[in-house]
PDB file of C-alpha atoms in Angstrom:
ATOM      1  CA  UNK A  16     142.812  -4.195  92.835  1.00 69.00           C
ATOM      2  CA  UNK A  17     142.989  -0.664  91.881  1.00 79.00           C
ATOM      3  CA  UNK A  18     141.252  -0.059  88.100  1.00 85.00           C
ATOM      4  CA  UNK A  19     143.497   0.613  85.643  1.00 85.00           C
ATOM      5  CA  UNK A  20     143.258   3.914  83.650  1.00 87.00           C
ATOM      6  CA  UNK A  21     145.891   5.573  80.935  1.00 81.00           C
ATOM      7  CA  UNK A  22     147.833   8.756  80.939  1.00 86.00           C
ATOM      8  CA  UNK A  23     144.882  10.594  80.414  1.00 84.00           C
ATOM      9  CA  UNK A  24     142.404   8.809  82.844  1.00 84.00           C
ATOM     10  CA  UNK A  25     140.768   6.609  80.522  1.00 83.00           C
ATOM     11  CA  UNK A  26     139.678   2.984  81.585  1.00 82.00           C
ATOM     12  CA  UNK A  27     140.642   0.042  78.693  1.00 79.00           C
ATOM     13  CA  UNK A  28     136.555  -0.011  77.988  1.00 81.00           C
ATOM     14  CA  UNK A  29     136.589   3.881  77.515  1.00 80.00           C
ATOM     15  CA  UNK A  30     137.981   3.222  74.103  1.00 79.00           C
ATOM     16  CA  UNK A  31     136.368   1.599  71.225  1.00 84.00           C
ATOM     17  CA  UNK A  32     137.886  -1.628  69.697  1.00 86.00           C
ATOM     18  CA  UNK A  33     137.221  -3.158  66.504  1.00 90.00           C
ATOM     19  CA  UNK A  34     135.880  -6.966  67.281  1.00 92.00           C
ATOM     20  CA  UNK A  35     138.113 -10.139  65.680  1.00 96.00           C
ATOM     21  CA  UNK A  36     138.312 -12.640  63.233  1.00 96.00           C
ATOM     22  CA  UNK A  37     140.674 -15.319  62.234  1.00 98.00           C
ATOM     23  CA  UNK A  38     140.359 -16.728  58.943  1.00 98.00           C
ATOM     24  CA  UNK A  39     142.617 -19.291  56.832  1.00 98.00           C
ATOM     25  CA  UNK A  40     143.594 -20.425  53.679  1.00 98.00           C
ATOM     26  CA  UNK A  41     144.344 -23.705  53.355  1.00 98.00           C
ATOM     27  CA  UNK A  42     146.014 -23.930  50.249  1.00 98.00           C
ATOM     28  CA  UNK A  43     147.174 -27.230  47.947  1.00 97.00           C
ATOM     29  CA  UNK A  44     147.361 -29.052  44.814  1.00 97.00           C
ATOM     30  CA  UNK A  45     145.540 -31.959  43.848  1.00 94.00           C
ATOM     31  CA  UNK A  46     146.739 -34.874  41.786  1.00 88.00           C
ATOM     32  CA  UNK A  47     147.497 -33.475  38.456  1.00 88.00           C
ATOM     33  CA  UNK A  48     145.413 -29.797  39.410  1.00 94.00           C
ATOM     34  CA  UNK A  49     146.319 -26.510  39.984  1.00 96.00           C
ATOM     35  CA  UNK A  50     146.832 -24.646  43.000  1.00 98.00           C
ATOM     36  CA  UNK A  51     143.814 -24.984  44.688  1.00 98.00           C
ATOM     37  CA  UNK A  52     141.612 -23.649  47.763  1.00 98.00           C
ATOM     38  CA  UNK A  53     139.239 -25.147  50.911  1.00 98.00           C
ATOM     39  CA  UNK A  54     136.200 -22.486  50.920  1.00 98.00           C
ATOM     40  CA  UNK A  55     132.850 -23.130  53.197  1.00 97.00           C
ATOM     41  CA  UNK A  56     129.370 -22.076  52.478  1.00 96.00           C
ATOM     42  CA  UNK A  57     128.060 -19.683  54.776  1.00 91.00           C
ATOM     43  CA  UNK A  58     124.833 -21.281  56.147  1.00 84.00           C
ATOM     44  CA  UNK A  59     123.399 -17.398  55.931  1.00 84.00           C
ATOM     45  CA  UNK A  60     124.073 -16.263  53.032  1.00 84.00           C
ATOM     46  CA  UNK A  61     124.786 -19.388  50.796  1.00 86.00           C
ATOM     47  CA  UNK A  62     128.184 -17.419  49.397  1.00 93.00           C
ATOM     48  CA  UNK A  63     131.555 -19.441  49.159  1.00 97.00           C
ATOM     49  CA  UNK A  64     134.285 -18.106  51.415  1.00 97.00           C
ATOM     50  CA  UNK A  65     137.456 -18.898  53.520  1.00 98.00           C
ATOM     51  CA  UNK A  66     136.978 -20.898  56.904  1.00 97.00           C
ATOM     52  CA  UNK A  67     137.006 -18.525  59.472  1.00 96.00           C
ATOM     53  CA  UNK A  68     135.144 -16.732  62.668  1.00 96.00           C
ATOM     54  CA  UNK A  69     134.795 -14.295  65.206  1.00 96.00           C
ATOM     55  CA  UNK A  70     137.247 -14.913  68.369  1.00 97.00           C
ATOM     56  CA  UNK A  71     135.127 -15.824  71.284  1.00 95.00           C
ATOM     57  CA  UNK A  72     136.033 -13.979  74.772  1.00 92.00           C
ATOM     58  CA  UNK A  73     139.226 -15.325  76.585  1.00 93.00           C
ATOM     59  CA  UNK A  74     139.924 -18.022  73.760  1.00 96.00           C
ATOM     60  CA  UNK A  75     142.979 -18.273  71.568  1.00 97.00           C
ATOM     61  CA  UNK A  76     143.472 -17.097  68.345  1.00 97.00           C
ATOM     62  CA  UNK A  77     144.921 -20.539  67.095  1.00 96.00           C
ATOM     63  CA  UNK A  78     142.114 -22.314  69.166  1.00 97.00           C
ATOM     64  CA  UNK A  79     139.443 -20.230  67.292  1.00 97.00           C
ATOM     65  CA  UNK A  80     141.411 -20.941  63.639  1.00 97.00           C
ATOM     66  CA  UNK A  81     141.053 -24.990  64.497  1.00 97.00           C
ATOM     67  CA  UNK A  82     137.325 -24.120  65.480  1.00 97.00           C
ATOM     68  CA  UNK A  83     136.635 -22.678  62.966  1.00 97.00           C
ATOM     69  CA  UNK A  84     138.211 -25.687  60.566  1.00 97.00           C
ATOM     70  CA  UNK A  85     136.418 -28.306  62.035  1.00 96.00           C
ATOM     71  CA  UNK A  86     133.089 -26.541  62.708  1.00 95.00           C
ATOM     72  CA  UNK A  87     132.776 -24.988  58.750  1.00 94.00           C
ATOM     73  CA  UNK A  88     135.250 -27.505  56.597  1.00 95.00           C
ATOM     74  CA  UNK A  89     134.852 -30.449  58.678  1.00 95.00           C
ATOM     75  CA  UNK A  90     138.904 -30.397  58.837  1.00 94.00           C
ATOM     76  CA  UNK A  91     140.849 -31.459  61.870  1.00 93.00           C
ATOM     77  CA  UNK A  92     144.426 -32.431  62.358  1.00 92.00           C
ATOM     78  CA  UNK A  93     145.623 -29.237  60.253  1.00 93.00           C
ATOM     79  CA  UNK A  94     148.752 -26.941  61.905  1.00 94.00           C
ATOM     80  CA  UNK A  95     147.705 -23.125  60.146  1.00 97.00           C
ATOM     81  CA  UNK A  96     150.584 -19.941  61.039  1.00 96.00           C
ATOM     82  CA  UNK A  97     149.927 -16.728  61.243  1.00 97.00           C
ATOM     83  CA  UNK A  98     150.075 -14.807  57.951  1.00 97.00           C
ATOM     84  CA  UNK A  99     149.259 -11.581  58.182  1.00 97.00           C
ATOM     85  CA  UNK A 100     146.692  -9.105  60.201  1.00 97.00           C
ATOM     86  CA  UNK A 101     144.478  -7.201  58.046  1.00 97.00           C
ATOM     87  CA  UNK A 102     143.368  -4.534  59.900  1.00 94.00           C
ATOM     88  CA  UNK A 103     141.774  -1.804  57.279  1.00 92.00           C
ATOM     89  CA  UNK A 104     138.711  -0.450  59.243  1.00 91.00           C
ATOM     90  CA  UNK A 105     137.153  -0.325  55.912  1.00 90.00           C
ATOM     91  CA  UNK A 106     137.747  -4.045  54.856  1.00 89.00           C
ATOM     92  CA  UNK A 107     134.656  -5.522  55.927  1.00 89.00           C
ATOM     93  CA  UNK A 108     131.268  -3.971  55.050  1.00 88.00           C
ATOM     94  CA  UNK A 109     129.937  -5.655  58.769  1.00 89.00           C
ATOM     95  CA  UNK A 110     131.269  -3.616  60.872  1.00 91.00           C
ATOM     96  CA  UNK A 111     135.194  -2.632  62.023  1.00 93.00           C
ATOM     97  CA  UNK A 112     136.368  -6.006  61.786  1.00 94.00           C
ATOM     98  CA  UNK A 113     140.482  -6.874  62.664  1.00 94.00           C
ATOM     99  CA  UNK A 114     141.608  -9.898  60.243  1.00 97.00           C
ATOM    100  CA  UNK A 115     144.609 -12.061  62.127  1.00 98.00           C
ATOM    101  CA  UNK A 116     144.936 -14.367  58.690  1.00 98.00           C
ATOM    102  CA  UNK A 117     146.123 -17.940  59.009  1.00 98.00           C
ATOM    103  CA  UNK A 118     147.941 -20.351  56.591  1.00 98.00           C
ATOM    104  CA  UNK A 119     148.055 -24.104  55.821  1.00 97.00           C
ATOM    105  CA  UNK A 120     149.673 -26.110  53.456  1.00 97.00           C
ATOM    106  CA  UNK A 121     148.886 -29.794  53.304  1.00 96.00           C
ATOM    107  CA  UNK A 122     148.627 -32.283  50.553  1.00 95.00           C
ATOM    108  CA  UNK A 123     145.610 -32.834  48.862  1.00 93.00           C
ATOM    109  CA  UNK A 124     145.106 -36.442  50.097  1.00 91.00           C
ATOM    110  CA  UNK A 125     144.848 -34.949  53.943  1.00 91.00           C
ATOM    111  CA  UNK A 126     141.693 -33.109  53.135  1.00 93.00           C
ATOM    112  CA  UNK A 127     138.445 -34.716  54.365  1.00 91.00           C
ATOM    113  CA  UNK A 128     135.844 -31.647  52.904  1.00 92.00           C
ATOM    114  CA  UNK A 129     132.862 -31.611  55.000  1.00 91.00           C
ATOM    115  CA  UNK A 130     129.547 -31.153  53.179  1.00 92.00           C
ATOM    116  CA  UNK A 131     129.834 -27.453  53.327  1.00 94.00           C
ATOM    117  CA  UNK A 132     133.317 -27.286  52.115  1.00 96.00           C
ATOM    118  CA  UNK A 133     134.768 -27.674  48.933  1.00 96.00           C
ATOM    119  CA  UNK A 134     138.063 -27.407  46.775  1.00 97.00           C
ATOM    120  CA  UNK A 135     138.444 -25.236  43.819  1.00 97.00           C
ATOM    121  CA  UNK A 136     141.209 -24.022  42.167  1.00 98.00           C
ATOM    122  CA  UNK A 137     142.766 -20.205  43.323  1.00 98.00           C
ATOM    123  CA  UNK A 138     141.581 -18.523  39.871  1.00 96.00           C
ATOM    124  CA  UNK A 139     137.931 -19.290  40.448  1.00 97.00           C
ATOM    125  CA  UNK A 140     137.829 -18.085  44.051  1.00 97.00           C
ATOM    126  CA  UNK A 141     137.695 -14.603  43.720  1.00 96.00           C
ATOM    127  CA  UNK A 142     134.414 -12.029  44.587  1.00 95.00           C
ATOM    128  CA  UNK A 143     134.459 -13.875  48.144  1.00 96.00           C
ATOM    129  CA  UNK A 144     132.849 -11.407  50.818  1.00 94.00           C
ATOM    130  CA  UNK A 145     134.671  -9.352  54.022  1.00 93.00           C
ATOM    131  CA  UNK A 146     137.916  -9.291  52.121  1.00 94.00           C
ATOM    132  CA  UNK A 147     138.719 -13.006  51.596  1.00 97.00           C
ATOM    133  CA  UNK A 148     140.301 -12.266  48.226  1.00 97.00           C
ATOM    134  CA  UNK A 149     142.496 -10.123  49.515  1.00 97.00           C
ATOM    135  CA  UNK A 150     143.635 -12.938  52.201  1.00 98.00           C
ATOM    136  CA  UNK A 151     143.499 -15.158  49.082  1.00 98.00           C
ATOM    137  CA  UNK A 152     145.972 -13.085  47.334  1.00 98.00           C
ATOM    138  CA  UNK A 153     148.581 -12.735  50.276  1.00 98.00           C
ATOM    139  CA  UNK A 154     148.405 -16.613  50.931  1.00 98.00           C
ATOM    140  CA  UNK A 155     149.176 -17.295  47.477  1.00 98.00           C
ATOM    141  CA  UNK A 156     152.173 -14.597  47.498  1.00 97.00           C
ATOM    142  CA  UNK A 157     154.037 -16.298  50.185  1.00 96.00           C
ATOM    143  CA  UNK A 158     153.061 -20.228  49.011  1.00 97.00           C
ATOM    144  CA  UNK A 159     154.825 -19.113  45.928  1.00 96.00           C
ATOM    145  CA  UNK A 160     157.593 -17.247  47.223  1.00 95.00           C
ATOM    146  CA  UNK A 161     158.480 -20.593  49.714  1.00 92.00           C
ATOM    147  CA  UNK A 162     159.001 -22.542  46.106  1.00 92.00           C
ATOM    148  CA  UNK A 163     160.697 -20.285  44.147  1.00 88.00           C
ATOM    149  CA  UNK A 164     163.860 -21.156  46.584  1.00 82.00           C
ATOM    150  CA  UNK A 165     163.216 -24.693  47.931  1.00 92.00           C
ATOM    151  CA  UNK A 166     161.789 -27.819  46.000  1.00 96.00           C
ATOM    152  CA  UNK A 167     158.399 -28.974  47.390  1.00 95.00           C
ATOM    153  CA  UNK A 168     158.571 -26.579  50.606  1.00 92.00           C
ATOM    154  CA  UNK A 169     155.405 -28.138  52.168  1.00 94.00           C
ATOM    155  CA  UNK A 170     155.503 -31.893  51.357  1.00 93.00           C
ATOM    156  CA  UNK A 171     152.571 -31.643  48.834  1.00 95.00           C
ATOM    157  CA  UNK A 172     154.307 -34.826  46.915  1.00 94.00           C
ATOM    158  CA  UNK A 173     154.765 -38.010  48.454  1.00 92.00           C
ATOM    159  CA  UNK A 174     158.161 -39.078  48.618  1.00 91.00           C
ATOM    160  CA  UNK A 175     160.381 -40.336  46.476  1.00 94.00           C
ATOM    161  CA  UNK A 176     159.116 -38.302  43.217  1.00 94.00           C
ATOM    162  CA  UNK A 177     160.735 -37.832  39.888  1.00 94.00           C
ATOM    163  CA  UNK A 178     162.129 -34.674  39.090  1.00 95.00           C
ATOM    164  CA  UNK A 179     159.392 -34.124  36.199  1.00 94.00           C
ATOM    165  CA  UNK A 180     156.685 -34.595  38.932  1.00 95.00           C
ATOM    166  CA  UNK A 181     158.061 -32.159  40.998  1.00 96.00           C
ATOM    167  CA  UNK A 182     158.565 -29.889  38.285  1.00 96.00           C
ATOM    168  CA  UNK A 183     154.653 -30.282  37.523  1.00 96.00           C
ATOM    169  CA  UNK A 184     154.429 -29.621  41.265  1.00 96.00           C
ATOM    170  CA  UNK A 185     156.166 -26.323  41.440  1.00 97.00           C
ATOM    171  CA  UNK A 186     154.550 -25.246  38.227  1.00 97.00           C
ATOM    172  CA  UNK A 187     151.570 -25.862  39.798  1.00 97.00           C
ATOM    173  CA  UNK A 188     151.787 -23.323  42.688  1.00 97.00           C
ATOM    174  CA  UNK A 189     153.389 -20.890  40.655  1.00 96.00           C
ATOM    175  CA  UNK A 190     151.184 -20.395  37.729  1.00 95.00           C
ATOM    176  CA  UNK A 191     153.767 -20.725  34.938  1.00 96.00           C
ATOM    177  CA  UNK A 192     155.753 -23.230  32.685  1.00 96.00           C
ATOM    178  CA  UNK A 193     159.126 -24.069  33.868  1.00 96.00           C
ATOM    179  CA  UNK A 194     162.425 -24.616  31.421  1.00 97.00           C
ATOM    180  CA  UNK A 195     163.104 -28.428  32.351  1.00 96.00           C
ATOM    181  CA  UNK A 196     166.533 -27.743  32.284  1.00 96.00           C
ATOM    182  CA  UNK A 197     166.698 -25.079  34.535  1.00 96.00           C
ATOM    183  CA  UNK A 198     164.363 -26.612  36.646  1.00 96.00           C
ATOM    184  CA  UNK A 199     166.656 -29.691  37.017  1.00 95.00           C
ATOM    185  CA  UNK A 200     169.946 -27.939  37.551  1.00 95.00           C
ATOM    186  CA  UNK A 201     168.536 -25.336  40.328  1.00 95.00           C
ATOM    187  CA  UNK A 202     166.791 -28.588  42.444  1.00 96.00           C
ATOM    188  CA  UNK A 203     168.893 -31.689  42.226  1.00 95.00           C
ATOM    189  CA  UNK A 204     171.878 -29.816  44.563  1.00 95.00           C
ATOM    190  CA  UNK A 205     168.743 -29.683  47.147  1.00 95.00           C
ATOM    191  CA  UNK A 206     167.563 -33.161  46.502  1.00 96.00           C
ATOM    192  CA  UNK A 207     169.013 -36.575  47.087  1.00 94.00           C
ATOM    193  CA  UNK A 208     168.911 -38.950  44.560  1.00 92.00           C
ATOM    194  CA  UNK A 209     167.645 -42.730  45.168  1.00 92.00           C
ATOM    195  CA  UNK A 210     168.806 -45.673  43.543  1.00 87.00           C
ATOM    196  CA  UNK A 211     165.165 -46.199  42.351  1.00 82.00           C
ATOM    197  CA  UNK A 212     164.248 -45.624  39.395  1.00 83.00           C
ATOM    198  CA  UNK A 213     160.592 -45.014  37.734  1.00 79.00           C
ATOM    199  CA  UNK A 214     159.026 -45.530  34.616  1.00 72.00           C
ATOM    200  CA  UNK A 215     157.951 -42.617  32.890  1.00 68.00           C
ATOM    201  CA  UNK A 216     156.468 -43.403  29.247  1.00 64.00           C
ATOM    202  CA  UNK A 217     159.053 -44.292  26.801  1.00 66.00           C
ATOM    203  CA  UNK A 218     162.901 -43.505  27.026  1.00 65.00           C
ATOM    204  CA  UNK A 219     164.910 -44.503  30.405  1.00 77.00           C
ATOM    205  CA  UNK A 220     163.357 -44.957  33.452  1.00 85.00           C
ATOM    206  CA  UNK A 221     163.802 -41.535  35.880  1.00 86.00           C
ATOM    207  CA  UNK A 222     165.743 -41.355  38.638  1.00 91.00           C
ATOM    208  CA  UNK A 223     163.493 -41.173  42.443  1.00 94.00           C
ATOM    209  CA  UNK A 224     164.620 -38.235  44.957  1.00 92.00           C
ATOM    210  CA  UNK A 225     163.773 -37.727  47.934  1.00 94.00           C
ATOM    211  CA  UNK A 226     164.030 -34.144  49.837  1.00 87.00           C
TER     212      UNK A 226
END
């Protein structure tokens, strides 16, 4: 097979390439928490940071992201998309180092943390190393932006719920209180209501939906 050079005579290896990560927030919310994080301890440096690792030769970027799960978070089963590349030469102080940024939602009750691993909530993960904030930040964008249109986008409540737990739910992920009014009118056309009810401290039992 005849070696394969460009336009201007240059072999693939003649020209420098920046070597690639994967790394993935896995974002949820425990019972009653806030929007929370999975970061590992790097067995290096001690430092808390997102899952994630250096693509090995010929293997697949979503091979490496479930690798890199089980290996550092003790995590299986887990299904993470693609989020976003990174690619700023300058983002990591190791070297040129080419991001491709993964995703997961999953509820809270799915997580088995290995002893490395841990869950904290999104506002006390921040001064992580090789740009993890910034990966952080973009995870959080999009988690937020699936449920400002859709109740419960990812499942993170078991169904059926009441309508105030889903409202604690969404206010969750998004950071902010939420008129209960407004709340109720903009989600029950995208719900279907049960004919179960639940108690909910005094005052008429609530009404169970499901998605």
């Amino acid at each position: 097979m005849t070696e394969y050079r460009d336009a201007n005579g240059k072999r693939l290896s003649d020209y420098p390439r920046p070597s690639v990560a994967v790394d993935t927030a896995v974002l949820t919310v425990p019972v009653g928490g806030a929007l929370s994080v999975v970061q590992v301890r790097d067995q290096t440096d001690g430092d808390w940071r997102l899952p994630g690792t250096f693509v090995h030769e010929s293997e697949r970027l979503a091979d490496a992201v479930l690798r890199s799960l089980r290996d550092k978070a003790g995590v299986t089963g887990l299904a993470p998309r693609q989020l976003h590349v990174f690619d700023d030469p300058s983002r990591d102080d190791r070297g040129w180092v080419l991001s491709v940024a993964h995703l997961d939602v999953v509820p809270a009750a799915s997580l088995d943390l290995g002893d490395d691993a841990r869950l904290v909530p999104i506002g006390e993960a921040t001064g992580m190393v090789h740009g993890h904030d910034d990966i952080l930040g973009f995870a959080v964008d999009r988690l937020r932006a699936d449920h400002r249109g859709a109740p419960d986008r990812h499942g993170l409540l078991p169904s059926p719920f009441t309508m105030s737990a889903l409202r604690g739910l969404h206010e969750a992920v998004l950071g902010e209180r939420l008129l209960p009014d407004s709340f109720r009118r903009a989600m029950v056309p995208l719900l279907t209501a049960t004919d179960a009810k639940a108690a909910e401290g005094p005052g008429k039992p609530a009404t169970l939906y499901v998605r």
